[in-house]
Tab-separated table of C-alpha atoms and ligand atoms in Angstrom:
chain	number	residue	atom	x	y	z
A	165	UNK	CA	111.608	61.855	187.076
A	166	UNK	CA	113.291	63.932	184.561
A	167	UNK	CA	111.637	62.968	181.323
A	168	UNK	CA	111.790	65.916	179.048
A	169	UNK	CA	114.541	67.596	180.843
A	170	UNK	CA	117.737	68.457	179.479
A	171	UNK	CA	121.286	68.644	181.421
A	172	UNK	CA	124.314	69.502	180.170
A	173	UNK	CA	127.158	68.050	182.261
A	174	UNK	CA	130.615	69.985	182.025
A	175	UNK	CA	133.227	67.329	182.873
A	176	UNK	CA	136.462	69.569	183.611
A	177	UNK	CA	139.989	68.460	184.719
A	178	UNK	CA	140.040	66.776	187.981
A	179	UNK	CA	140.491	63.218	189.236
A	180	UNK	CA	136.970	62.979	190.384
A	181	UNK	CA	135.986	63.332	186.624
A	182	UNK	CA	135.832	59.656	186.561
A	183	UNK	CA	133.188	59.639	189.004
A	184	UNK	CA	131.026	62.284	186.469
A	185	UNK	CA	130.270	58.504	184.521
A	186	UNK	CA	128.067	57.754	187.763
A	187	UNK	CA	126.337	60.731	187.114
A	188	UNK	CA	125.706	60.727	183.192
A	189	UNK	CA	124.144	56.821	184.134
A	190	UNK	CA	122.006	57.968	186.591
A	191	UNK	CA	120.497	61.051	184.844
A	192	UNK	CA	119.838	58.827	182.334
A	193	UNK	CA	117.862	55.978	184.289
A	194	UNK	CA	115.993	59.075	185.305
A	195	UNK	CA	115.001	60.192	182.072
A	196	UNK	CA	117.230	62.876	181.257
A	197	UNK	CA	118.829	63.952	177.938
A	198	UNK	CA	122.419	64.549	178.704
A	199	UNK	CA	125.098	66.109	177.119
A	200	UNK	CA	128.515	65.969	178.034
A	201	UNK	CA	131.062	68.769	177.480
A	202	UNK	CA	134.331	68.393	178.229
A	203	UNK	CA	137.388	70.559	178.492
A	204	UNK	CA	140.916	69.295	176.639
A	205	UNK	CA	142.410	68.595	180.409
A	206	UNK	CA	139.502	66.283	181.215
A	207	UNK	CA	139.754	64.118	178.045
A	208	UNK	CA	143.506	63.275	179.655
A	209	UNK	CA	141.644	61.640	182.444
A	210	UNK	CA	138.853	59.994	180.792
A	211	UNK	CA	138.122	59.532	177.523
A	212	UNK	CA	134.684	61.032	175.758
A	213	UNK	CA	133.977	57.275	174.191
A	214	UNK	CA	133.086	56.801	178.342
A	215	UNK	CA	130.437	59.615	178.188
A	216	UNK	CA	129.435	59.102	174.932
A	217	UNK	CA	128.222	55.920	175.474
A	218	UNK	CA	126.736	56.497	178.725
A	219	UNK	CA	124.846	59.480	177.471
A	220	UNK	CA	124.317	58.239	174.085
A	221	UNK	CA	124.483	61.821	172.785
A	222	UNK	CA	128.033	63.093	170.661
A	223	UNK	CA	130.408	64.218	173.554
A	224	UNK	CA	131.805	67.958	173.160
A	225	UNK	CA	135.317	68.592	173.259
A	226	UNK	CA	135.726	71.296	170.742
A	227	UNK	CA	133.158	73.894	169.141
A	228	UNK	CA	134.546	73.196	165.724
A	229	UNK	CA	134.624	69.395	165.937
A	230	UNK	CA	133.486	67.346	163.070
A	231	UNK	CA	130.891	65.299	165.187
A	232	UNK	CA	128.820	68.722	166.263
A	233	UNK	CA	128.775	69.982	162.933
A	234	UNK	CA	125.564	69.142	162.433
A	235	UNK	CA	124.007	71.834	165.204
A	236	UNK	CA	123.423	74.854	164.041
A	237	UNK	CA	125.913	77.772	166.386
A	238	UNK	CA	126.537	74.817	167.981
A	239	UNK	CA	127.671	76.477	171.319
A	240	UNK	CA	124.246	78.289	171.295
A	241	UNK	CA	121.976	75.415	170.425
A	242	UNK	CA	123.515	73.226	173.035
A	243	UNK	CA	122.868	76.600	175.722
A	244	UNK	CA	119.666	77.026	174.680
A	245	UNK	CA	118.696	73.522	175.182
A	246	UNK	CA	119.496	73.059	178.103
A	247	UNK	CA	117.234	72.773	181.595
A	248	UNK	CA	120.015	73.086	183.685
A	249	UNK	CA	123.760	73.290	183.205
A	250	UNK	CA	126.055	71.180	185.518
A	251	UNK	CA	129.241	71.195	186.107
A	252	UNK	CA	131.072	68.584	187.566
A	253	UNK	CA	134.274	68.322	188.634
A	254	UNK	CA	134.804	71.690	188.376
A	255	UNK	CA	138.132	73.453	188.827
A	256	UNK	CA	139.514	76.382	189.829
A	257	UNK	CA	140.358	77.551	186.491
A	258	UNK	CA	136.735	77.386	185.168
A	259	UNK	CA	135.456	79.120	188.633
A	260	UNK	CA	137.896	81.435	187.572
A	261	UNK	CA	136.953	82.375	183.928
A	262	UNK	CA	133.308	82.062	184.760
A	263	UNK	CA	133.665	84.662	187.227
A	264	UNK	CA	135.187	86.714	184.766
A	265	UNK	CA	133.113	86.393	181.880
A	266	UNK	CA	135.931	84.508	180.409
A	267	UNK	CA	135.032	81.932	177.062
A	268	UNK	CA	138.204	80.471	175.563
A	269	UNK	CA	136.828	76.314	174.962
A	270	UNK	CA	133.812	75.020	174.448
A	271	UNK	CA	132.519	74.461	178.214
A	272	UNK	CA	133.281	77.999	178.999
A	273	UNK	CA	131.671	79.246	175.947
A	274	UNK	CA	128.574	77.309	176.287
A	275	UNK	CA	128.896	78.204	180.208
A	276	UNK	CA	128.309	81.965	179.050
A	277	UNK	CA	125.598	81.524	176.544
A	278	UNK	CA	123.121	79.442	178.556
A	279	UNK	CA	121.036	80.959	180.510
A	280	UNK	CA	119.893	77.857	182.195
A	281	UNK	CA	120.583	77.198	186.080
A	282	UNK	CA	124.215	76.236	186.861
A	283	UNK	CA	125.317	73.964	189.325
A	284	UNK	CA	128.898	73.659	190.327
A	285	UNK	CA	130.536	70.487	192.111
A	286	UNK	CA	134.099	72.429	192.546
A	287	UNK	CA	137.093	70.085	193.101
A	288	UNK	CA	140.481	70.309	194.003
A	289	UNK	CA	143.328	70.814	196.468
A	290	UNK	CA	142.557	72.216	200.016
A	291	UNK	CA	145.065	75.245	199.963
A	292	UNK	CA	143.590	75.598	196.188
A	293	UNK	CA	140.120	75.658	197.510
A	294	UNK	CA	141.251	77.853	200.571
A	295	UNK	CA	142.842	80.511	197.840
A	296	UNK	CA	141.439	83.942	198.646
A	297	UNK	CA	141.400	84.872	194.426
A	298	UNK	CA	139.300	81.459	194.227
A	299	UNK	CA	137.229	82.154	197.275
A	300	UNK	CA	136.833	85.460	195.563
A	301	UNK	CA	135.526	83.846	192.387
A	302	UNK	CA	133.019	81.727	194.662
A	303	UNK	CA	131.179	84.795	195.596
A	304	UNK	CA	130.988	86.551	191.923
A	305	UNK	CA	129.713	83.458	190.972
A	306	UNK	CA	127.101	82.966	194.213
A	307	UNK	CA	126.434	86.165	193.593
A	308	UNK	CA	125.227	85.529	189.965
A	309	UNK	CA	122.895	82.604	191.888
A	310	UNK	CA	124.769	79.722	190.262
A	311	UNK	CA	124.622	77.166	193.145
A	312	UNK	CA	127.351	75.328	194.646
A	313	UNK	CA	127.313	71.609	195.798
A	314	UNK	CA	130.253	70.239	198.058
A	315	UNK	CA	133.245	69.880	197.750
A	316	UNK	CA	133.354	67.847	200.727
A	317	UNK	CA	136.171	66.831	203.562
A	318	UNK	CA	137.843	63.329	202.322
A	319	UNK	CA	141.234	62.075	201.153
A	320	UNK	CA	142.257	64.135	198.448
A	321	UNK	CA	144.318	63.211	195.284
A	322	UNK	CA	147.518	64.542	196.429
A	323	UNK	CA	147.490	62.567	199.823
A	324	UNK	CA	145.773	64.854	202.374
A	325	UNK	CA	142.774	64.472	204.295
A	326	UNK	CA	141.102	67.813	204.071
A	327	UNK	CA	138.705	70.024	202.373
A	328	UNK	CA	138.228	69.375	198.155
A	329	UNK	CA	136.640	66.043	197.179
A	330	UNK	CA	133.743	66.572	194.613
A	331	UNK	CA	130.695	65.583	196.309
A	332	UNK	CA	129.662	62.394	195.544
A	333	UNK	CA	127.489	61.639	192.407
A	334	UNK	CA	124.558	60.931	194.648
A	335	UNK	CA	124.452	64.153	196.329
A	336	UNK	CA	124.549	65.983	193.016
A	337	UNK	CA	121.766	64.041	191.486
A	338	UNK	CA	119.533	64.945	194.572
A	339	UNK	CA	120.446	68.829	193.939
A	340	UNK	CA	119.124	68.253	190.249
A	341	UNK	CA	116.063	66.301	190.617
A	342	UNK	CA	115.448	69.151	193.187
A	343	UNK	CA	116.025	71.693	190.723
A	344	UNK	CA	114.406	69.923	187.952
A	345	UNK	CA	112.136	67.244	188.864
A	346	UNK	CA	111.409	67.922	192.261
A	347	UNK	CA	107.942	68.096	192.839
A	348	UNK	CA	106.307	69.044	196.851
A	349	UNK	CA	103.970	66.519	197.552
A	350	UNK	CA	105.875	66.131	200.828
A	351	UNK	CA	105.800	69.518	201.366
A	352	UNK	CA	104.926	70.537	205.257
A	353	UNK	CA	105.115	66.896	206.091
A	354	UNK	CA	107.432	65.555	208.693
A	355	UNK	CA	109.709	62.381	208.071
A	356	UNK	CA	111.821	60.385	209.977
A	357	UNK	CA	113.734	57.975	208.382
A	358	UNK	CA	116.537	55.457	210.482
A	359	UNK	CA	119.321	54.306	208.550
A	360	UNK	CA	122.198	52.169	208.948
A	361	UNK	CA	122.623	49.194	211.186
A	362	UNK	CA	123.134	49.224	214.791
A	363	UNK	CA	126.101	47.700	216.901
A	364	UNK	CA	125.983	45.960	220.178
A	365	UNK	CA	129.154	46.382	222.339
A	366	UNK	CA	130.622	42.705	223.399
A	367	UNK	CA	133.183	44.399	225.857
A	368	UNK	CA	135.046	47.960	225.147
A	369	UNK	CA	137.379	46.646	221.939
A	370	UNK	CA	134.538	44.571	220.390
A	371	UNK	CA	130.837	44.708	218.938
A	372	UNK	CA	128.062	42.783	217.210
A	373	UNK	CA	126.926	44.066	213.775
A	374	UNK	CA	125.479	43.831	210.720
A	375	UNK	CA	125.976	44.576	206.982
A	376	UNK	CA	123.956	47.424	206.792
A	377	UNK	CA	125.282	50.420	205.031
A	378	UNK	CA	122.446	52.804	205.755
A	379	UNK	CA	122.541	53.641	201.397
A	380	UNK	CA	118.598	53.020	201.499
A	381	UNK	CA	117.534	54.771	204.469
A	382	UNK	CA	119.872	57.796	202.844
A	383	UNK	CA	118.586	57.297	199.541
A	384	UNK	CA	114.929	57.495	201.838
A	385	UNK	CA	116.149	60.575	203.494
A	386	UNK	CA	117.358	62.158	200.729
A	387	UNK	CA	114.317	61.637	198.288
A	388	UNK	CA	111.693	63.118	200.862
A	389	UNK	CA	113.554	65.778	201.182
A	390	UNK	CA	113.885	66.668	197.088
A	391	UNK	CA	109.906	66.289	197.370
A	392	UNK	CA	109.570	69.109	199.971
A	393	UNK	CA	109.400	67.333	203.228
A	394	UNK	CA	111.095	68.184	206.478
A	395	UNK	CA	113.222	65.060	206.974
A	396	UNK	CA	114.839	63.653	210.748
A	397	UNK	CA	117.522	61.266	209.610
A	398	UNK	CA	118.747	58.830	212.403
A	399	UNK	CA	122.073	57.100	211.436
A	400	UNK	CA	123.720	53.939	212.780
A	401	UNK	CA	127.587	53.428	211.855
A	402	UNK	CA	127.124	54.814	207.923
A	403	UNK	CA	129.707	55.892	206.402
A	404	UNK	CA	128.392	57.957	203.661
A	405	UNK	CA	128.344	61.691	202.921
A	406	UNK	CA	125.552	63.400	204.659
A	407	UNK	CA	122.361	64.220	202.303
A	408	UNK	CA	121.945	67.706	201.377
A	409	UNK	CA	120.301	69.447	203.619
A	410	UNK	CA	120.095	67.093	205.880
A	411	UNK	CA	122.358	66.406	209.106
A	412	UNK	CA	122.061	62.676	210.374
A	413	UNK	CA	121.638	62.284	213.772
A	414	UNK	CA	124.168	59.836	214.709
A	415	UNK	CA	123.744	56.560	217.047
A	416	UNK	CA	125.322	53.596	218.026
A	417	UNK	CA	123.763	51.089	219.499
A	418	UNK	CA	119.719	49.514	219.190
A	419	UNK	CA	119.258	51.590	222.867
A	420	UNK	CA	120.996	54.333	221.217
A	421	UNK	CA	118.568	54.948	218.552
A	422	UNK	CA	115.319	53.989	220.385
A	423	UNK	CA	116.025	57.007	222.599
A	424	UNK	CA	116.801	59.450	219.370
A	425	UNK	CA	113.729	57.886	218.026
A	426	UNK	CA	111.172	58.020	220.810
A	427	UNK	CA	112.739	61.883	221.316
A	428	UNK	CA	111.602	62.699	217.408
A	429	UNK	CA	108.246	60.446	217.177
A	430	UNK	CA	106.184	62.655	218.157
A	431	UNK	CA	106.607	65.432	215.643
A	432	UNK	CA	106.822	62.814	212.441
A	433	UNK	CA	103.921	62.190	209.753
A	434	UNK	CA	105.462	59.168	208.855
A	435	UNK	CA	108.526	57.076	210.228
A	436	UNK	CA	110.082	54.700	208.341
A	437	UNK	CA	112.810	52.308	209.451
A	438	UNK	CA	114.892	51.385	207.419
A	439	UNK	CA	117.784	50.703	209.424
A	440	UNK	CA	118.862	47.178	210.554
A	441	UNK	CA	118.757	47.183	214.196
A	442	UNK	CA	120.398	44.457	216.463
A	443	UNK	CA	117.718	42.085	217.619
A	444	UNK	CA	120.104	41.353	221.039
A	445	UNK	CA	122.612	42.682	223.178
A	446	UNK	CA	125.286	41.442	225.268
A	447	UNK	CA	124.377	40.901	229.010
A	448	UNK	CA	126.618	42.366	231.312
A	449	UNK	CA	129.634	43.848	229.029
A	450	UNK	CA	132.023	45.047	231.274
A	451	UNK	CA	136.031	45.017	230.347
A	452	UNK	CA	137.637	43.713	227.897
A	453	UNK	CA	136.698	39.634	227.229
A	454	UNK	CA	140.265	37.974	227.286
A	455	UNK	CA	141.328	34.935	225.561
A	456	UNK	CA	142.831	33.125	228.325
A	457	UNK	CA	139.792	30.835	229.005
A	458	UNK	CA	139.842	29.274	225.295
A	459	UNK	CA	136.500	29.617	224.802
A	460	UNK	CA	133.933	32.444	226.108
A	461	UNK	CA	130.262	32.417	226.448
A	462	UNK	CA	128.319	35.252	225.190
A	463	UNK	CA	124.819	35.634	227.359
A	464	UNK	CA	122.630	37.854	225.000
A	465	UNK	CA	119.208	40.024	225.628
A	466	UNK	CA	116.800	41.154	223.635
A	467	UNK	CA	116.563	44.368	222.647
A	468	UNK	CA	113.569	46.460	222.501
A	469	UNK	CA	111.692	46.906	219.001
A	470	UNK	CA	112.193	50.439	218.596
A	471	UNK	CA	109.046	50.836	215.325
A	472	UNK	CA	106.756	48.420	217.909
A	473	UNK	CA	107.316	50.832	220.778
A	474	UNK	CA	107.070	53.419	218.735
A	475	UNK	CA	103.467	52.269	217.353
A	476	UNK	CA	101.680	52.136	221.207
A	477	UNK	CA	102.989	55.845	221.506
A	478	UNK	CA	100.184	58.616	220.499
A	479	UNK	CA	101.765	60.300	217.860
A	480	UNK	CA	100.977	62.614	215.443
A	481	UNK	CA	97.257	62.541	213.832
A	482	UNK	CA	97.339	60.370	211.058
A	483	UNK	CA	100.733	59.247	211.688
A	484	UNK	CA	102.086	56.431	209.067
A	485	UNK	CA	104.382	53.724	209.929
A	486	UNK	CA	106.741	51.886	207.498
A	487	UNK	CA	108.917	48.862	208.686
A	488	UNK	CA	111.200	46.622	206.472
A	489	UNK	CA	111.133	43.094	206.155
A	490	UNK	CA	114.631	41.470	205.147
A	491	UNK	CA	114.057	37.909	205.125
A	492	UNK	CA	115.524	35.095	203.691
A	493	UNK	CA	112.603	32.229	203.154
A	494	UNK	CA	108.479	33.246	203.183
A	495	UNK	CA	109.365	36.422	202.073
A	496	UNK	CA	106.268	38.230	201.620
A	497	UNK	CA	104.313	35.779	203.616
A	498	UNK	CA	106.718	36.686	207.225
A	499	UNK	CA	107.022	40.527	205.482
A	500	UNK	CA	103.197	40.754	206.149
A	501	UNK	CA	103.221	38.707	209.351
A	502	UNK	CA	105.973	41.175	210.935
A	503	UNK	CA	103.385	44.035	209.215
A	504	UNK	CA	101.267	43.159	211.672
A	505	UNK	CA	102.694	42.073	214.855
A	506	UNK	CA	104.409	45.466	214.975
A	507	UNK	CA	101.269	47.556	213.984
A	508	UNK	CA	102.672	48.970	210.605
A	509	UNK	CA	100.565	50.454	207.764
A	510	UNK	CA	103.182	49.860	205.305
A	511	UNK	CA	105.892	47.287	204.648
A	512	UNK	CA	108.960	46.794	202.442
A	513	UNK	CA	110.149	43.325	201.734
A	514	UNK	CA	113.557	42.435	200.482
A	515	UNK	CA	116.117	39.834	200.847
A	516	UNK	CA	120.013	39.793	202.122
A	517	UNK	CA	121.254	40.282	199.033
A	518	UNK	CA	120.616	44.266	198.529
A	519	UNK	CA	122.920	44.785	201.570
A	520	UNK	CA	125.426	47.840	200.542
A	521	UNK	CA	123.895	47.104	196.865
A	522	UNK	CA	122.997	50.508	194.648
A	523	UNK	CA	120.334	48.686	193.583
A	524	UNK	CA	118.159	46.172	195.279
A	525	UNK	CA	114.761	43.938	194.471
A	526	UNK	CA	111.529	44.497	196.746
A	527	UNK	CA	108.166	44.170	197.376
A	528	UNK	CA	105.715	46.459	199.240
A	529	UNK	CA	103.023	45.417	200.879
A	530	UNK	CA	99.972	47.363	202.451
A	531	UNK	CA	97.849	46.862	205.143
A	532	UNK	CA	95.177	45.408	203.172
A	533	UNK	CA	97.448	42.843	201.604
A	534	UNK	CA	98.084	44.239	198.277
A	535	UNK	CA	101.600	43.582	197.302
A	536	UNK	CA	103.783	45.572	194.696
A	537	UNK	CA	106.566	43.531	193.496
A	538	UNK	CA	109.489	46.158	191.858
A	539	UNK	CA	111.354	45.345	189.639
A	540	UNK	CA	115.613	45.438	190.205
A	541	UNK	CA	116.092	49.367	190.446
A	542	UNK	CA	118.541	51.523	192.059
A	543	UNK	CA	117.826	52.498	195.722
A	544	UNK	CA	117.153	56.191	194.843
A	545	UNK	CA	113.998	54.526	192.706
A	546	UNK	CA	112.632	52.444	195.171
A	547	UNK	CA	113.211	55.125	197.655
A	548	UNK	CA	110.385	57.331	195.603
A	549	UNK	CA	108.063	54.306	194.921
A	550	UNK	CA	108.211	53.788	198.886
A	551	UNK	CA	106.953	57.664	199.548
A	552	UNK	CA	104.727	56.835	196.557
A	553	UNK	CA	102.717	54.124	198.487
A	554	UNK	CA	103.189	56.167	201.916
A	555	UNK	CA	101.248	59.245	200.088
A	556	UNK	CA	98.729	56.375	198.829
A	557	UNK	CA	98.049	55.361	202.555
B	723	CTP	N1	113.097	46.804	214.038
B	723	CTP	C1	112.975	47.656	215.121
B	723	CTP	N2	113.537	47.309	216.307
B	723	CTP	C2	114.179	46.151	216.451
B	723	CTP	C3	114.301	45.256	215.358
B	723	CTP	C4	113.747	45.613	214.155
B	723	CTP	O1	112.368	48.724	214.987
B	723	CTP	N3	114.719	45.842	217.637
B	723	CTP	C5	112.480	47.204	212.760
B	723	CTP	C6	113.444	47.242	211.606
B	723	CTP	O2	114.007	48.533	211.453
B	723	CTP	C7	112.552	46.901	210.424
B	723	CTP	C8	111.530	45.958	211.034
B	723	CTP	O3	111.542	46.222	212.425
B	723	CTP	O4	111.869	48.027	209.929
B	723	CTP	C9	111.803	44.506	210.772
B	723	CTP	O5	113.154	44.201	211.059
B	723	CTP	P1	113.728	42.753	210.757
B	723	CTP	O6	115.175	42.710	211.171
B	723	CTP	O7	113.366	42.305	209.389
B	723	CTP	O8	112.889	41.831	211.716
B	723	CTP	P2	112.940	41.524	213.243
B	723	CTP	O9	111.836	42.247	213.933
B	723	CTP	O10	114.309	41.754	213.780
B	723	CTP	O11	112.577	39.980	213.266
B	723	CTP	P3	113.458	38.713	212.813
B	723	CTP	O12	114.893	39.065	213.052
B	723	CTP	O13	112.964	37.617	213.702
B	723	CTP	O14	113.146	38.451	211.367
């Protein structure tokens, strides 16, 4: 997705710089060139072997370093090669001297020179991030159109639970295959995607679950959405960042999300589920189940399938329908059985073992039986070769 493209990544000095290894790996499996600039606080908190090796390119640290020799004005070649510049963590401090034209280490220097896009992932302490001079800083720099992703609410280094973390690698990779690889084949189209796994109450205290984390139906979400679509996301209990863009509609139960659903069918081109809904719920939950009795006796209904109701509802013209398949024996045998007994056009196989994986192993399958066995690839990945087949349909 971003063969030919080249990012510089300016790793600056916060905690979350460890996190900026996540990134350089994942730019890579997409393609990218990277090259990683770091500022002297940084290297206190990881070391440039790290990057270096992810990125397989010499790490920057200093302008007048030995290992950079090599490149010609090296603070200009670097600018000038780059596609898009992206800094991440970035502090105060380097808000602060970009917004004033300030150069004084390599990353700032190279900062000024390029003239590629910038993208920021600030990070730091709430009252830091609250500072009017910093806020102040924020808008020079929005001003300039250098775009801003996160920070985001979460537990902080110093102990708080408040405004500051970096947003997660994830979200930044989205902004930058949007920027640089994003192409709009899903432009004007309408997706919903359900992530997540639903929960069935047993009494008030307790519920039935699953191991869902809802990471595919995000990674779904968030890769229509970098190829232009308008994208409903429908969560169940995840407990990830929102996308970009994107704010999940949040549900509960199976009932819970067959209601959201049903409410948002009608406008969708496609709907994919991708969340792990509870097959049954308790009969007759009332208070709290109490112990006293040494044993209890759950009685359990069956829910109704929310993608098999949704498929005798007239929906949008040419409206696709993508289920998943997790199964643990006959996998693509059941996957295409399930295909049809729920009137699907397009199915996506995969065993228990890519639960809350980044990566995971699966098979699509089409209406006319062809299958399309991936390879092991990280969820973002599979999430395009899914909309692949979808636009195939
Ligand atoms: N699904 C649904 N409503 C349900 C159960 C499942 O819409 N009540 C959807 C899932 O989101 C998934 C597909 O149906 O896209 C298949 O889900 P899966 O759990 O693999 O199969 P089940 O239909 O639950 O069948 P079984 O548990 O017997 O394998």
């Amino acid at each position: 997705m971003l063969k030919g493209k080249t990012v510089i990544l300016g790793v600056t000095g916060g905690i979350a710089a460890y996190k900026s290894a996540t990134l350089v790996s994942r730019l890579k499996n997409l393609g990218a060139d990277v090259w990683v600039v770091m500022t002297a606080e940084a290297t206190k908190l990881v070391g440039p072997l790290t990057f270096r090796t992810l990125s397989g390119n010499p790490v920057i640290t200093d302008l007048f370093a030995e290992e950079i020799a090599g490149l010609p004005v090296p603070h200009i070649t670097l600018a000038k090669k780059a596609d898009l510049l992206v800094i991440a963590p970035c502090t105060a401090n380097v808000i602060g001297k970009m917004a004033h034209g300030l150069a004084d280490d390599a990353l700032t220097t190279i900062a000024l020179a390029a003239t590629a896009p910038k993208l920021l992932a600030p990070a730091m302490n709430c009252e830091m991030w609250r500072n009017r001079g910093v806020q102040e800083n924020l808008k020079k720099l929005k001003d300039q159109a250098i775009k801003f992703v996160g920070p985001v609410e979460g537990k902080l280094a110093c102990g708080d639970d408040d405004i500051g973390r970096m947003a997660e690698p994830e979200t930044i990779l989205e902004e930058v295959v949007r920027w640089l690889g994003g192409s709009d084949d899903l432009k004007g189209k309408h997706i919903l995607v359900t992530a997540g796994g639903t929960r069935e109450a047993i009494d008030p205290v307790r519920y039935i679950a699953n191991h869902s984390s809802g990471k595919m139906g995000y990674a779904l979400a968030e890769a229509a959405r970098a190829r232009g679509a308008t994208v409903t996301l429908i969560a169940a209990n995840v407990d990830r960042p929102a996308p970009l863009d994107i704010k999940p509609v949040k549900v509960g139960s199976a009932a819970e999300m067959l209601g959201v659903v049903m409410d948002n069918q009608g406008k969708a081109d496609a709907i994919i589920m991708a969340a792990a809904v509870g097959d049954f719920k308790v009969k007759n939950q009332k208070s709290k189940v109490k112990k006293n009795a040494g044993k209890i006796d759950l009685e359990l209904e069956e829910n109704a399938d929310i993608i098999a109701t949704v498929a005798k509802q007239k929906g949008k013209k040419g409206r696709k329908l993508i289920g998943f398949a997790l199964e643990t024996e006959d996998l693509i045998q059941n996957a295409k059985l399930k295909m049809k007994n729920k009137g699907l056009d397009l199915i996506v196989a995969n065993g228990p073992d890519t639960f809350g994986s980044e990566q995971a192993t699966v098979s699509i399958i089409n209406q006319a039986g062809k299958v399309e066995n991936l390879p092991k690839l990280p969820k973002s990945e599979i999430a395009n070769r899914i909309l692949d087949a979808v636009l195939r349909l």
